Short mmCIF file of N, CA, C and O in Angstrom, two decimals:
data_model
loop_
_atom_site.label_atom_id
_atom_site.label_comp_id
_atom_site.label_asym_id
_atom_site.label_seq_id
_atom_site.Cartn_x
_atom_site.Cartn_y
_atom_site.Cartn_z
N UNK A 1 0.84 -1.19 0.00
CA UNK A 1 0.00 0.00 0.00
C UNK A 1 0.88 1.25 0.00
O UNK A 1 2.01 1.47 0.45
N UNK A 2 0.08 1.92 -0.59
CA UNK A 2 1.22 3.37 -0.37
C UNK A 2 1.48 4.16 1.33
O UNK A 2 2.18 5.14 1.58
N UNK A 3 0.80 3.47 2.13
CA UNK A 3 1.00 3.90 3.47
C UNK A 3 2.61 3.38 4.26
O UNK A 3 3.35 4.11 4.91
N UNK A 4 2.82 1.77 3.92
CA UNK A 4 3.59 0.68 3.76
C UNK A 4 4.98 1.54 2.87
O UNK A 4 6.11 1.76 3.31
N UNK A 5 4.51 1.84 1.74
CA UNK A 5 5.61 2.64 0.76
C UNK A 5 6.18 3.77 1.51
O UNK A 5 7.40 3.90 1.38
N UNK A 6 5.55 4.67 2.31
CA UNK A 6 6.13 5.57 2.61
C UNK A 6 6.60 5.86 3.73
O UNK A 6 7.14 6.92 4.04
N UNK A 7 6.37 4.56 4.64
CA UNK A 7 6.70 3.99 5.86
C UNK A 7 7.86 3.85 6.06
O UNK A 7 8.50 4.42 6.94
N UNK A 8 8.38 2.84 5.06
CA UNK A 8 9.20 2.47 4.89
C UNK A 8 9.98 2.74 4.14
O UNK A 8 10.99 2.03 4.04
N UNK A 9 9.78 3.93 3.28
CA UNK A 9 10.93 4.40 2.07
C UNK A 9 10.76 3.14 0.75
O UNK A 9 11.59 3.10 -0.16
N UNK A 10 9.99 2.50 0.78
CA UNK A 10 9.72 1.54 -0.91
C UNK A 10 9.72 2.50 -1.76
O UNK A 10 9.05 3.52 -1.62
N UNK A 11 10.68 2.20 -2.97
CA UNK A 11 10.37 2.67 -3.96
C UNK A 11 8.93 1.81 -4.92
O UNK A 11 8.58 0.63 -4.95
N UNK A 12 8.40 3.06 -5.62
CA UNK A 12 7.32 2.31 -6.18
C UNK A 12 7.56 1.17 -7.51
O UNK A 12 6.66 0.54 -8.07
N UNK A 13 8.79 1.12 -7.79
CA UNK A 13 9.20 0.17 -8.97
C UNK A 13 9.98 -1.30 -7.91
O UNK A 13 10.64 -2.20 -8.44
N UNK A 14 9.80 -1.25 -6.97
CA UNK A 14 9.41 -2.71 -6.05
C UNK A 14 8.83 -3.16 -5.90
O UNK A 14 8.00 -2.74 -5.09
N UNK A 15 8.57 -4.71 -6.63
CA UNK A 15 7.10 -5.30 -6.41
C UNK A 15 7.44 -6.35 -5.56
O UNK A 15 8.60 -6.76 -5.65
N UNK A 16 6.43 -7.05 -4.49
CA UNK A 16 6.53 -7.92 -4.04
C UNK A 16 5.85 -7.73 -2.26
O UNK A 16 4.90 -6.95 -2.17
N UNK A 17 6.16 -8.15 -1.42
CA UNK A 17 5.23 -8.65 -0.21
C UNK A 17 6.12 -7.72 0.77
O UNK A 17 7.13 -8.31 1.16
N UNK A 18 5.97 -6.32 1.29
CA UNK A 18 6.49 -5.69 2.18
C UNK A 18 6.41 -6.24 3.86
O UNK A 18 5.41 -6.41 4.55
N UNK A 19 7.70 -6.43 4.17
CA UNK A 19 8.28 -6.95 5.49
C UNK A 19 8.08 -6.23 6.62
O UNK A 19 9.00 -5.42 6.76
N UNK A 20 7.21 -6.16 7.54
CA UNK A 20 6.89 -4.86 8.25
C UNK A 20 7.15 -5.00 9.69
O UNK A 20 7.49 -4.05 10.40
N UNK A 21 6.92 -6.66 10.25
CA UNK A 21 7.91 -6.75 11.35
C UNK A 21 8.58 -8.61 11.22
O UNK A 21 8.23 -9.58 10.56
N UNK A 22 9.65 -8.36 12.24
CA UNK A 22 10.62 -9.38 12.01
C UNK A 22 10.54 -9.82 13.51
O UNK A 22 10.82 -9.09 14.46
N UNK A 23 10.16 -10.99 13.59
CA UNK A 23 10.38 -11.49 15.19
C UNK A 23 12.20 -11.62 15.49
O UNK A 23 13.22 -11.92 14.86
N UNK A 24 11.77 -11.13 17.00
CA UNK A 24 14.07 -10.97 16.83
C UNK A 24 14.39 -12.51 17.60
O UNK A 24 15.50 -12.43 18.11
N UNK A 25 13.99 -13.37 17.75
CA UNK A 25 13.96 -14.73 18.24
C UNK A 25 13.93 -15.39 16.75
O UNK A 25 14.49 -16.49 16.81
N UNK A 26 13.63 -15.20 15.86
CA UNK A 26 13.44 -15.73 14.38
C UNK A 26 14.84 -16.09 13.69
O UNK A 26 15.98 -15.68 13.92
N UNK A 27 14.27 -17.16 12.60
CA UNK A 27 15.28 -17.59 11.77
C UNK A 27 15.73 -15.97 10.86
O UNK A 27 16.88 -15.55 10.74
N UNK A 28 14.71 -15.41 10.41
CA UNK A 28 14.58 -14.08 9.77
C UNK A 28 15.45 -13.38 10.25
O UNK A 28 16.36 -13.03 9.49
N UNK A 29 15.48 -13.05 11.33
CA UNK A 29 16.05 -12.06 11.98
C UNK A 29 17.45 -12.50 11.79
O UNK A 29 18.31 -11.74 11.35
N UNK A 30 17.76 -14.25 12.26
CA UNK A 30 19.30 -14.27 12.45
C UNK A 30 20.22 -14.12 10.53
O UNK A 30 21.40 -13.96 10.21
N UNK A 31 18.63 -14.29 9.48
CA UNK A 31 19.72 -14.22 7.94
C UNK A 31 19.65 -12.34 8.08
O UNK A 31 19.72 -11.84 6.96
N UNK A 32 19.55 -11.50 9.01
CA UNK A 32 19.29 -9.97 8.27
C UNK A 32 18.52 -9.68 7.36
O UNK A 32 18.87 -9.01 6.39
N UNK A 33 16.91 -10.31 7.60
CA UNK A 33 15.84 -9.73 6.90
C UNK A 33 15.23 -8.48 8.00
O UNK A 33 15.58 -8.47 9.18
N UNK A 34 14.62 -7.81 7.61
CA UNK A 34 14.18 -6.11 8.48
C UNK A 34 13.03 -5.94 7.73
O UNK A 34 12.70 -6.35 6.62
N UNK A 35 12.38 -5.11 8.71
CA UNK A 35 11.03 -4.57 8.41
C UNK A 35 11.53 -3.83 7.28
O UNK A 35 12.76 -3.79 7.24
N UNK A 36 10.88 -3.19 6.27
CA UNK A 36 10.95 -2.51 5.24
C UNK A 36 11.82 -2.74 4.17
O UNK A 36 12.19 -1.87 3.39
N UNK A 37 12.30 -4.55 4.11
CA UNK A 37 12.62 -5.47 3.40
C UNK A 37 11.02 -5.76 2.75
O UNK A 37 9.93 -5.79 3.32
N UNK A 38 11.45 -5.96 1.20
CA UNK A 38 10.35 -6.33 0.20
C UNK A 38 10.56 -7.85 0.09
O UNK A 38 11.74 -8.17 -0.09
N UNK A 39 9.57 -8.97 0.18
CA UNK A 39 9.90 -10.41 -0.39
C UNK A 39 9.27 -10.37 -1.27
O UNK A 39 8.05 -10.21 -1.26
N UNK A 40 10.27 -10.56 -2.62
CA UNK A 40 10.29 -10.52 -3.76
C UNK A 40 9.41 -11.98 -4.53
O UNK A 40 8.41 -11.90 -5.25
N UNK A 41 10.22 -13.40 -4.07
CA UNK A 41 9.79 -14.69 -4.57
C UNK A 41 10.07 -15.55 -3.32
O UNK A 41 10.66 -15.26 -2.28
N UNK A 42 9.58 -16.51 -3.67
CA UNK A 42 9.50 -17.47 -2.68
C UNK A 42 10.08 -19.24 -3.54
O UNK A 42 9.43 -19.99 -4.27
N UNK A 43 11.32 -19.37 -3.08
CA UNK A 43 11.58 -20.51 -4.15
C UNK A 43 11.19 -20.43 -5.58
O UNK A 43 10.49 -21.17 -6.26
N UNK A 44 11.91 -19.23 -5.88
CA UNK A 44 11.91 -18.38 -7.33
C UNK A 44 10.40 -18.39 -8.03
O UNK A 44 10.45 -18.69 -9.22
N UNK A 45 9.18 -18.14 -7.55
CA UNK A 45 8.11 -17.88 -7.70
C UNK A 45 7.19 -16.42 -7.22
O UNK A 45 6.56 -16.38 -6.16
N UNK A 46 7.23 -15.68 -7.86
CA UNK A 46 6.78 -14.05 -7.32
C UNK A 46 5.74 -14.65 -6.75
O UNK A 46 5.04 -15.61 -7.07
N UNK A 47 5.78 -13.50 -5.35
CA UNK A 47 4.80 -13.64 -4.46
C UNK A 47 4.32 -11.82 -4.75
O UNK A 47 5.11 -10.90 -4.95
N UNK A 48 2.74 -11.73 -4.69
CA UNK A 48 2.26 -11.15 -4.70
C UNK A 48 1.48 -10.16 -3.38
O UNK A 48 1.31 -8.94 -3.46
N UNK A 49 1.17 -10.79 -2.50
CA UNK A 49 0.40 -10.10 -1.56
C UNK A 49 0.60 -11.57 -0.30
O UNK A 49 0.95 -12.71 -0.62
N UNK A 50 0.28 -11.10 1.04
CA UNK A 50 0.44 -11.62 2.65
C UNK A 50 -0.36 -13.21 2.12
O UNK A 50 0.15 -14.30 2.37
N UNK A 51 -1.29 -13.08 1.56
CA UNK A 51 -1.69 -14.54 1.54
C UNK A 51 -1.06 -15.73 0.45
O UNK A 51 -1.16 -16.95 0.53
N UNK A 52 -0.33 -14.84 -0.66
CA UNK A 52 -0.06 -15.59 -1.38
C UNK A 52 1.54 -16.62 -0.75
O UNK A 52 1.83 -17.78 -1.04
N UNK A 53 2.28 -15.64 0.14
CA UNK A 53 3.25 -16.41 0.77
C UNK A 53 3.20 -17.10 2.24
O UNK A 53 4.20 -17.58 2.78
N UNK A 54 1.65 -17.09 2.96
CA UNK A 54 1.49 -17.89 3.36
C UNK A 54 0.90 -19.12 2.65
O UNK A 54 1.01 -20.08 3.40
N UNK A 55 0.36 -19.43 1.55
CA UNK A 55 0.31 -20.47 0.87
C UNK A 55 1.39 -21.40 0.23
O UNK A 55 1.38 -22.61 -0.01
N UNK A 56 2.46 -20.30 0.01
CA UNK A 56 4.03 -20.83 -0.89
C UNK A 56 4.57 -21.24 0.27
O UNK A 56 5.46 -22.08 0.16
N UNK A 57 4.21 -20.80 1.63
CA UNK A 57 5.02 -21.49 2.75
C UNK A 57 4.60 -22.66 3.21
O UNK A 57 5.35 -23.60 3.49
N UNK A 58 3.34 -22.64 3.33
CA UNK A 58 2.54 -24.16 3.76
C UNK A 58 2.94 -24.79 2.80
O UNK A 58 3.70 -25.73 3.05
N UNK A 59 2.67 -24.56 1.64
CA UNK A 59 3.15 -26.18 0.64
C UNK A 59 4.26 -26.01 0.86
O UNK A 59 4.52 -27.00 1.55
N UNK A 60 5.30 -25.35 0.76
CA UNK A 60 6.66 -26.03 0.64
C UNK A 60 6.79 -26.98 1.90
O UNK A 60 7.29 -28.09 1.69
N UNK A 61 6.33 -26.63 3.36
CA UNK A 61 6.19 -27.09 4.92
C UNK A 61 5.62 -28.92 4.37
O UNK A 61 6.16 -30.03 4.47
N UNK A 62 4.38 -28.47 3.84
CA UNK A 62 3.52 -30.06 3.66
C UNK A 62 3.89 -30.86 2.15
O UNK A 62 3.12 -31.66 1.63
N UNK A 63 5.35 -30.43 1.52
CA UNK A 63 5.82 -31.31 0.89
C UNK A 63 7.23 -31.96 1.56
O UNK A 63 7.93 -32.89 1.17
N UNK A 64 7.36 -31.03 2.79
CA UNK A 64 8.55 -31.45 3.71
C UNK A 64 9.79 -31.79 3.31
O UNK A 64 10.55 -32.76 3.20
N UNK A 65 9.65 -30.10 3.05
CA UNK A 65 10.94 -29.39 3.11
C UNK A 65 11.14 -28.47 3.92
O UNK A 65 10.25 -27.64 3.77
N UNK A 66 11.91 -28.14 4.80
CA UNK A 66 12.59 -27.75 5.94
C UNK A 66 13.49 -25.97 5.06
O UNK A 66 14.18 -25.16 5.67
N UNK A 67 13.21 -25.94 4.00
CA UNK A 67 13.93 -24.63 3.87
C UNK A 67 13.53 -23.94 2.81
O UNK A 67 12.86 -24.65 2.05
N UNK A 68 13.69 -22.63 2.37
CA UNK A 68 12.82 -21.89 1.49
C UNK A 68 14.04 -20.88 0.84
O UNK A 68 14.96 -20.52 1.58
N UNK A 69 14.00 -20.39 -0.77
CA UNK A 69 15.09 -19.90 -1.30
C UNK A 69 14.16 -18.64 -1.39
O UNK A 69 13.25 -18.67 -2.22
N UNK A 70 14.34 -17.41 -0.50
CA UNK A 70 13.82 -16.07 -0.48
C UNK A 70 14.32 -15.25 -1.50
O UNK A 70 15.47 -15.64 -1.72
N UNK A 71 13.97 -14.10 -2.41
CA UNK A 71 14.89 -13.42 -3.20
C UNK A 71 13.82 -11.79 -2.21
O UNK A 71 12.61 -11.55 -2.22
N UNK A 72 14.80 -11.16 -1.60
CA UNK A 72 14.55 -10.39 -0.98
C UNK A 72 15.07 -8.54 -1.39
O UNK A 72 16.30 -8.45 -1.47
N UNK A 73 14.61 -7.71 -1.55
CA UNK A 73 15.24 -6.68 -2.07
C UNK A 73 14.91 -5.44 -0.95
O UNK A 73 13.76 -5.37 -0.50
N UNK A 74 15.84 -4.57 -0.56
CA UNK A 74 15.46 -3.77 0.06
C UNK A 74 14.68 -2.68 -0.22
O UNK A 74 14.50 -2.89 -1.42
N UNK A 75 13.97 -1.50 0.04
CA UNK A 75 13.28 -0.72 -0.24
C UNK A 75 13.54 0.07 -1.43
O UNK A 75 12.66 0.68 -2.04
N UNK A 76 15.09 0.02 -1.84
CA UNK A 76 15.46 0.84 -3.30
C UNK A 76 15.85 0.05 -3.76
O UNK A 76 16.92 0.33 -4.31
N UNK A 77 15.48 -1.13 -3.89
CA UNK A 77 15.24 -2.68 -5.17
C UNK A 77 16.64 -2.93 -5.16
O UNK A 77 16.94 -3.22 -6.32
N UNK A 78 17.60 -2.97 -4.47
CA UNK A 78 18.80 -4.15 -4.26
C UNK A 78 18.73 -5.56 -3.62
O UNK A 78 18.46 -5.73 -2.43
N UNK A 79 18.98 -6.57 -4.53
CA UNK A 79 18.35 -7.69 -4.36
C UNK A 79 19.26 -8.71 -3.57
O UNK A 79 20.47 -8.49 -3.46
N UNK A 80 18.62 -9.89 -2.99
CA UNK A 80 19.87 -11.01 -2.58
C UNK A 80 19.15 -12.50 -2.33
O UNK A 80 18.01 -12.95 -2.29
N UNK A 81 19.63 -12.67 -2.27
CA UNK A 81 18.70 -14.42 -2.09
C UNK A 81 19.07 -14.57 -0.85
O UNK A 81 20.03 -13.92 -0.43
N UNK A 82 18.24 -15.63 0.12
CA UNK A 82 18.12 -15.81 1.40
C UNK A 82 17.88 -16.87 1.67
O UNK A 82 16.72 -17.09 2.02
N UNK A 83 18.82 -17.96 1.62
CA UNK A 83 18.29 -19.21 2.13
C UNK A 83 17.93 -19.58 3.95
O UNK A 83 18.66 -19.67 4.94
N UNK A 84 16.33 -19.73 3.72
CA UNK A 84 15.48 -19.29 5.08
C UNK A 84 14.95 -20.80 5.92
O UNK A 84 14.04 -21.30 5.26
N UNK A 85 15.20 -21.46 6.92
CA UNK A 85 14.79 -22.83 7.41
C UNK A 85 13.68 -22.52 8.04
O UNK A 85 13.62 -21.62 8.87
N UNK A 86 12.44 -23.46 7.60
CA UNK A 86 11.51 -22.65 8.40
C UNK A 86 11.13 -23.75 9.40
O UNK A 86 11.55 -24.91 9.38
N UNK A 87 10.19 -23.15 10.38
CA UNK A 87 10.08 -23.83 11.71
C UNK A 87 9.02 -24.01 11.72
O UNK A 87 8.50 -24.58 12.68
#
């Protein structure tokens, strides 16, 4: 949303699922993902909006696999991949 965008400094040529908080006990937290981190794909599949990567997370969980290849970009679209174990 543009509330989210300006929250956080997103540029508007970032697409993808804005990161808004990070549990600091989290796997997240220990690869250096941050609030106002964009998730870009999810095991190289664009994720679009909050529900679409809780769905890319359950199936990957209930085909049991234990880890997820994030492509994460910060708010002025510099990108990195994130290999994420989820719990």
């Amino acid at each position: 949303s543009d509330d989210i965008r300006k929250r956080f400094n997103i540029k508007d040529t970032v697409k993808g699922v804005a990161i808004t908080a990070v549990d600091p006990t989290s796997a997240a937290n220990d690869k250096a993902i941050h609030p106002g981190d964009v998730l870009v794909e999810i095991n190289q599949i664009a994720v679009t909006d909050p529900a679409d990567v809780a769905l890319k997370i359950k199936a990957i969980k209930d085909s049991g696999k234990k880890s997820a290849l994030l492509l994460v970009s910060n708010g002025q679209g510099e990108e990195h991949y994130v290999a994420l174990a989820l719990e």
